[in-house]
């Protein structure tokens, strides 16, 4: 029964992600290790300051180094590796830095809002962070997106990087 539920969750999520291939990452032959979401993170572009699934964008544009990714398994294991997440293009003194941001969280958002958010982790002065958490994945999660959000910027904790964004304006 547990394997069947995991398989259904994997199919629902995998079926809604354009261009993502479900890959097997089994541990000891169990279904819970199946990767159903594996996408690159993109920093907040200056021209796309929009809310995603009810989460507002931060006030400044951010960039992120290649290799930054978010991976979600059928069992809810969320891994987010962020490298070089820095403020850019403002012309101000915070360009090339993390500014006042000291911690980030990751949120799994579905088309109807945020489904789960991790505990905060440190954001290094180089813009690096690693988030490893288990989140509750809803049985239906249409158009899933992982958002990297500023922690402590209440009440919204705005997003500064996300999966599923295009860098060429598409």
PDB file of C-alpha atoms in Angstrom:
ATOM      1  CA  UNK A   1       0.000   0.000   0.000  1.00  0.00           C
ATOM      2  CA  UNK A   2       2.816   2.435   0.890  1.00  0.00           C
ATOM      3  CA  UNK A   3       4.603   1.663  -2.372  1.00  0.00           C
ATOM      4  CA  UNK A   4       1.363   2.262  -4.291  1.00  0.00           C
ATOM      5  CA  UNK A   5       0.837   5.650  -2.582  1.00  0.00           C
ATOM      6  CA  UNK A   6       4.434   6.658  -3.320  1.00  0.00           C
ATOM      7  CA  UNK A   7       3.989   5.617  -6.932  1.00  0.00           C
ATOM      8  CA  UNK A   8       0.789   7.693  -7.252  1.00  0.00           C
ATOM      9  CA  UNK A   9       2.496  10.751  -5.741  1.00  0.00           C
ATOM     10  CA  UNK A  10       5.427  10.256  -8.116  1.00  0.00           C
ATOM     11  CA  UNK A  11       3.120  10.017 -11.117  1.00  0.00           C
ATOM     12  CA  UNK A  12       1.091  13.097 -10.171  1.00  0.00           C
ATOM     13  CA  UNK A  13       4.167  15.238  -9.642  1.00  0.00           C
ATOM     14  CA  UNK A  14       6.160  13.840 -12.561  1.00  0.00           C
ATOM     15  CA  UNK A  15       3.192  14.206 -14.874  1.00  0.00           C
ATOM     16  CA  UNK A  16       2.895  17.919 -14.137  1.00  0.00           C
ATOM     17  CA  UNK A  17       6.506  18.914 -14.641  1.00  0.00           C
ATOM     18  CA  UNK A  18       7.291  19.718 -18.250  1.00  0.00           C
ATOM     19  CA  UNK A  19      10.672  18.460 -19.329  1.00  0.00           C
ATOM     20  CA  UNK A  20      11.445  16.555 -16.138  1.00  0.00           C
ATOM     21  CA  UNK A  21      12.177  12.850 -16.296  1.00  0.00           C
ATOM     22  CA  UNK A  22      11.420  10.579 -13.362  1.00  0.00           C
ATOM     23  CA  UNK A  23      14.640   8.810 -12.455  1.00  0.00           C
ATOM     24  CA  UNK A  24      15.233   5.868 -10.206  1.00  0.00           C
ATOM     25  CA  UNK A  25      17.379   6.447  -7.176  1.00  0.00           C
ATOM     26  CA  UNK A  26      16.254   3.390  -5.249  1.00  0.00           C
ATOM     27  CA  UNK A  27      17.737   2.478  -1.898  1.00  0.00           C
ATOM     28  CA  UNK A  28      17.556  -1.213  -1.085  1.00  0.00           C
ATOM     29  CA  UNK A  29      14.835  -1.605  -3.753  1.00  0.00           C
ATOM     30  CA  UNK A  30      12.294   0.619  -1.958  1.00  0.00           C
ATOM     31  CA  UNK A  31      10.082   3.078  -3.831  1.00  0.00           C
ATOM     32  CA  UNK A  32      10.783   5.982  -1.459  1.00  0.00           C
ATOM     33  CA  UNK A  33      14.066   6.777  -3.193  1.00  0.00           C
ATOM     34  CA  UNK A  34      12.495   7.561  -6.584  1.00  0.00           C
ATOM     35  CA  UNK A  35      13.340  11.065  -7.735  1.00  0.00           C
ATOM     36  CA  UNK A  36      10.256  12.727  -9.165  1.00  0.00           C
ATOM     37  CA  UNK A  37      11.492  16.311  -9.387  1.00  0.00           C
ATOM     38  CA  UNK A  38      15.000  17.449 -10.343  1.00  0.00           C
ATOM     39  CA  UNK A  39      15.325  20.973 -11.700  1.00  0.00           C
ATOM     40  CA  UNK A  40      17.806  23.816 -11.837  1.00  0.00           C
ATOM     41  CA  UNK A  41      17.294  26.911  -9.719  1.00  0.00           C
ATOM     42  CA  UNK A  42      17.231  30.334 -11.354  1.00  0.00           C
ATOM     43  CA  UNK A  43      17.765  33.579  -9.453  1.00  0.00           C
ATOM     44  CA  UNK A  44      15.053  36.253  -9.349  1.00  0.00           C
ATOM     45  CA  UNK A  45      15.325  38.139 -12.662  1.00  0.00           C
ATOM     46  CA  UNK A  46      14.915  41.925 -12.583  1.00  0.00           C
ATOM     47  CA  UNK A  47      12.021  41.761 -15.038  1.00  0.00           C
ATOM     48  CA  UNK A  48      10.022  38.976 -13.308  1.00  0.00           C
ATOM     49  CA  UNK A  49       9.105  40.363  -9.905  1.00  0.00           C
ATOM     50  CA  UNK A  50       5.880  38.417  -9.682  1.00  0.00           C
ATOM     51  CA  UNK A  51       4.253  36.398  -6.953  1.00  0.00           C
ATOM     52  CA  UNK A  52       4.502  32.639  -7.437  1.00  0.00           C
ATOM     53  CA  UNK A  53       1.684  30.627  -5.866  1.00  0.00           C
ATOM     54  CA  UNK A  54       0.958  33.510  -3.492  1.00  0.00           C
ATOM     55  CA  UNK A  55       4.595  34.139  -2.476  1.00  0.00           C
ATOM     56  CA  UNK A  56       5.820  37.624  -3.481  1.00  0.00           C
ATOM     57  CA  UNK A  57       9.184  38.238  -5.093  1.00  0.00           C
ATOM     58  CA  UNK A  58      11.926  40.070  -3.204  1.00  0.00           C
ATOM     59  CA  UNK A  59      12.613  43.702  -4.003  1.00  0.00           C
ATOM     60  CA  UNK A  60      16.006  43.207  -5.681  1.00  0.00           C
ATOM     61  CA  UNK A  61      17.128  40.879  -8.489  1.00  0.00           C
ATOM     62  CA  UNK A  62      19.245  37.848  -7.519  1.00  0.00           C
ATOM     63  CA  UNK A  63      21.535  35.569  -9.488  1.00  0.00           C
ATOM     64  CA  UNK A  64      22.572  31.990  -8.779  1.00  0.00           C
ATOM     65  CA  UNK A  65      25.503  29.917 -10.058  1.00  0.00           C
ATOM     66  CA  UNK A  66      25.060  26.975 -12.421  1.00  0.00           C
ATOM     67  CA  UNK A  67      24.684  23.694 -10.568  1.00  0.00           C
ATOM     68  CA  UNK A  68      22.118  25.033  -8.103  1.00  0.00           C
ATOM     69  CA  UNK A  69      19.298  22.446  -8.015  1.00  0.00           C
ATOM     70  CA  UNK A  70      16.213  21.256  -6.218  1.00  0.00           C
ATOM     71  CA  UNK A  71      15.386  17.544  -6.023  1.00  0.00           C
ATOM     72  CA  UNK A  72      12.287  15.953  -4.505  1.00  0.00           C
ATOM     73  CA  UNK A  73      11.737  12.221  -3.928  1.00  0.00           C
ATOM     74  CA  UNK A  74       8.413  10.409  -3.831  1.00  0.00           C
ATOM     75  CA  UNK A  75       8.735  10.108  -0.052  1.00  0.00           C
ATOM     76  CA  UNK A  76       9.094  13.896   0.362  1.00  0.00           C
ATOM     77  CA  UNK A  77      12.879  14.121   0.699  1.00  0.00           C
ATOM     78  CA  UNK A  78      13.704  17.629  -0.513  1.00  0.00           C
ATOM     79  CA  UNK A  79      17.291  18.553  -1.309  1.00  0.00           C
ATOM     80  CA  UNK A  80      18.141  22.080  -2.388  1.00  0.00           C
ATOM     81  CA  UNK A  81      21.728  22.989  -3.191  1.00  0.00           C
ATOM     82  CA  UNK A  82      22.291  26.691  -3.748  1.00  0.00           C
ATOM     83  CA  UNK A  83      25.563  28.163  -4.978  1.00  0.00           C
ATOM     84  CA  UNK A  84      26.370  31.817  -5.520  1.00  0.00           C
ATOM     85  CA  UNK A  85      22.955  33.269  -4.678  1.00  0.00           C
ATOM     86  CA  UNK A  86      23.747  36.977  -4.732  1.00  0.00           C
ATOM     87  CA  UNK A  87      22.022  40.332  -5.250  1.00  0.00           C
ATOM     88  CA  UNK A  88      22.784  41.750  -8.679  1.00  0.00           C
ATOM     89  CA  UNK A  89      22.003  44.639 -11.000  1.00  0.00           C
ATOM     90  CA  UNK A  90      20.831  47.229  -8.481  1.00  0.00           C
ATOM     91  CA  UNK A  91      23.803  49.544  -8.850  1.00  0.00           C
ATOM     92  CA  UNK A  92      23.954  49.711  -5.072  1.00  0.00           C
ATOM     93  CA  UNK A  93      26.436  48.605  -2.418  1.00  0.00           C
ATOM     94  CA  UNK A  94      24.759  45.185  -2.002  1.00  0.00           C
ATOM     95  CA  UNK A  95      25.474  44.052  -5.570  1.00  0.00           C
ATOM     96  CA  UNK A  96      27.576  40.880  -5.485  1.00  0.00           C
ATOM     97  CA  UNK A  97      26.628  40.151  -1.848  1.00  0.00           C
ATOM     98  CA  UNK A  98      23.801  38.479   0.074  1.00  0.00           C
ATOM     99  CA  UNK A  99      23.007  41.860   1.639  1.00  0.00           C
ATOM    100  CA  UNK A 100      21.287  41.479   4.996  1.00  0.00           C
ATOM    101  CA  UNK A 101      20.059  37.923   4.229  1.00  0.00           C
ATOM    102  CA  UNK A 102      21.525  35.403   6.684  1.00  0.00           C
ATOM    103  CA  UNK A 103      19.090  32.467   6.364  1.00  0.00           C
ATOM    104  CA  UNK A 104      16.883  30.901   3.698  1.00  0.00           C
ATOM    105  CA  UNK A 105      14.092  28.320   3.564  1.00  0.00           C
ATOM    106  CA  UNK A 106      12.768  26.221   0.702  1.00  0.00           C
ATOM    107  CA  UNK A 107       9.067  25.902  -0.038  1.00  0.00           C
ATOM    108  CA  UNK A 108       7.287  23.357  -2.204  1.00  0.00           C
ATOM    109  CA  UNK A 109       4.499  25.277  -3.889  1.00  0.00           C
ATOM    110  CA  UNK A 110       1.659  23.850  -5.914  1.00  0.00           C
ATOM    111  CA  UNK A 111      -0.703  25.754  -8.213  1.00  0.00           C
ATOM    112  CA  UNK A 112      -2.957  26.568  -5.244  1.00  0.00           C
ATOM    113  CA  UNK A 113      -0.259  27.793  -2.823  1.00  0.00           C
ATOM    114  CA  UNK A 114       2.592  26.706  -0.592  1.00  0.00           C
ATOM    115  CA  UNK A 115       2.317  23.049   0.426  1.00  0.00           C
ATOM    116  CA  UNK A 116       5.381  22.793   2.690  1.00  0.00           C
ATOM    117  CA  UNK A 117       8.304  24.881   3.939  1.00  0.00           C
ATOM    118  CA  UNK A 118      11.583  23.692   5.444  1.00  0.00           C
ATOM    119  CA  UNK A 119      13.310  24.949   8.553  1.00  0.00           C
ATOM    120  CA  UNK A 120      15.780  27.798   7.939  1.00  0.00           C
ATOM    121  CA  UNK A 121      19.422  27.147   7.070  1.00  0.00           C
ATOM    122  CA  UNK A 122      22.366  29.557   6.956  1.00  0.00           C
ATOM    123  CA  UNK A 123      23.166  31.400   3.727  1.00  0.00           C
ATOM    124  CA  UNK A 124      26.938  31.893   3.530  1.00  0.00           C
ATOM    125  CA  UNK A 125      28.432  35.236   2.539  1.00  0.00           C
ATOM    126  CA  UNK A 126      29.233  33.589  -0.835  1.00  0.00           C
ATOM    127  CA  UNK A 127      25.538  32.778  -1.330  1.00  0.00           C
ATOM    128  CA  UNK A 128      25.795  29.049  -0.655  1.00  0.00           C
ATOM    129  CA  UNK A 129      23.228  26.947   1.220  1.00  0.00           C
ATOM    130  CA  UNK A 130      22.228  23.295   1.518  1.00  0.00           C
ATOM    131  CA  UNK A 131      18.740  22.319   2.544  1.00  0.00           C
ATOM    132  CA  UNK A 132      17.981  18.656   3.289  1.00  0.00           C
ATOM    133  CA  UNK A 133      14.508  18.071   4.707  1.00  0.00           C
ATOM    134  CA  UNK A 134      11.515  15.796   4.502  1.00  0.00           C
ATOM    135  CA  UNK A 135       8.322  17.602   3.540  1.00  0.00           C
ATOM    136  CA  UNK A 136       4.717  16.462   3.261  1.00  0.00           C
ATOM    137  CA  UNK A 137       3.905  16.147  -0.429  1.00  0.00           C
ATOM    138  CA  UNK A 138       0.191  16.559  -1.161  1.00  0.00           C
ATOM    139  CA  UNK A 139      -1.498  13.778  -3.114  1.00  0.00           C
ATOM    140  CA  UNK A 140      -2.224  16.322  -5.855  1.00  0.00           C
ATOM    141  CA  UNK A 141       0.391  18.962  -6.559  1.00  0.00           C
ATOM    142  CA  UNK A 142      -0.186  20.616  -9.910  1.00  0.00           C
ATOM    143  CA  UNK A 143       2.647  22.682 -11.387  1.00  0.00           C
ATOM    144  CA  UNK A 144       5.100  22.108  -8.502  1.00  0.00           C
ATOM    145  CA  UNK A 145       7.762  24.731  -7.932  1.00  0.00           C
ATOM    146  CA  UNK A 146      10.511  24.928  -5.324  1.00  0.00           C
ATOM    147  CA  UNK A 147      11.073  28.452  -4.028  1.00  0.00           C
ATOM    148  CA  UNK A 148      14.146  29.612  -2.110  1.00  0.00           C
ATOM    149  CA  UNK A 149      12.910  32.298   0.251  1.00  0.00           C
ATOM    150  CA  UNK A 150      14.450  34.866   2.559  1.00  0.00           C
ATOM    151  CA  UNK A 151      13.880  33.734   6.137  1.00  0.00           C
ATOM    152  CA  UNK A 152      13.016  36.366   8.729  1.00  0.00           C
ATOM    153  CA  UNK A 153      11.603  38.910   6.266  1.00  0.00           C
ATOM    154  CA  UNK A 154       8.117  38.691   7.730  1.00  0.00           C
ATOM    155  CA  UNK A 155       5.302  38.475   7.050  1.00  0.00           C
ATOM    156  CA  UNK A 156       5.945  37.101   3.557  1.00  0.00           C
ATOM    157  CA  UNK A 157       9.467  35.632   3.395  1.00  0.00           C
ATOM    158  CA  UNK A 158       9.734  36.587  -0.315  1.00  0.00           C
ATOM    159  CA  UNK A 159      11.315  34.281  -2.897  1.00  0.00           C
ATOM    160  CA  UNK A 160      14.753  34.986  -4.401  1.00  0.00           C
ATOM    161  CA  UNK A 161      15.290  31.840  -6.504  1.00  0.00           C
ATOM    162  CA  UNK A 162      12.973  29.227  -7.971  1.00  0.00           C
ATOM    163  CA  UNK A 163      12.695  26.251 -10.273  1.00  0.00           C
ATOM    164  CA  UNK A 164      10.766  26.486 -13.523  1.00  0.00           C
ATOM    165  CA  UNK A 165      11.889  29.995 -14.514  1.00  0.00           C
ATOM    166  CA  UNK A 166      13.266  30.928 -17.910  1.00  0.00           C
ATOM    167  CA  UNK A 167      16.305  33.155 -18.334  1.00  0.00           C
ATOM    168  CA  UNK A 168      15.507  34.078 -21.937  1.00  0.00           C
ATOM    169  CA  UNK A 169      12.152  35.761 -21.357  1.00  0.00           C
ATOM    170  CA  UNK A 170      10.042  32.833 -22.627  1.00  0.00           C
TER     171      UNK A 170
END
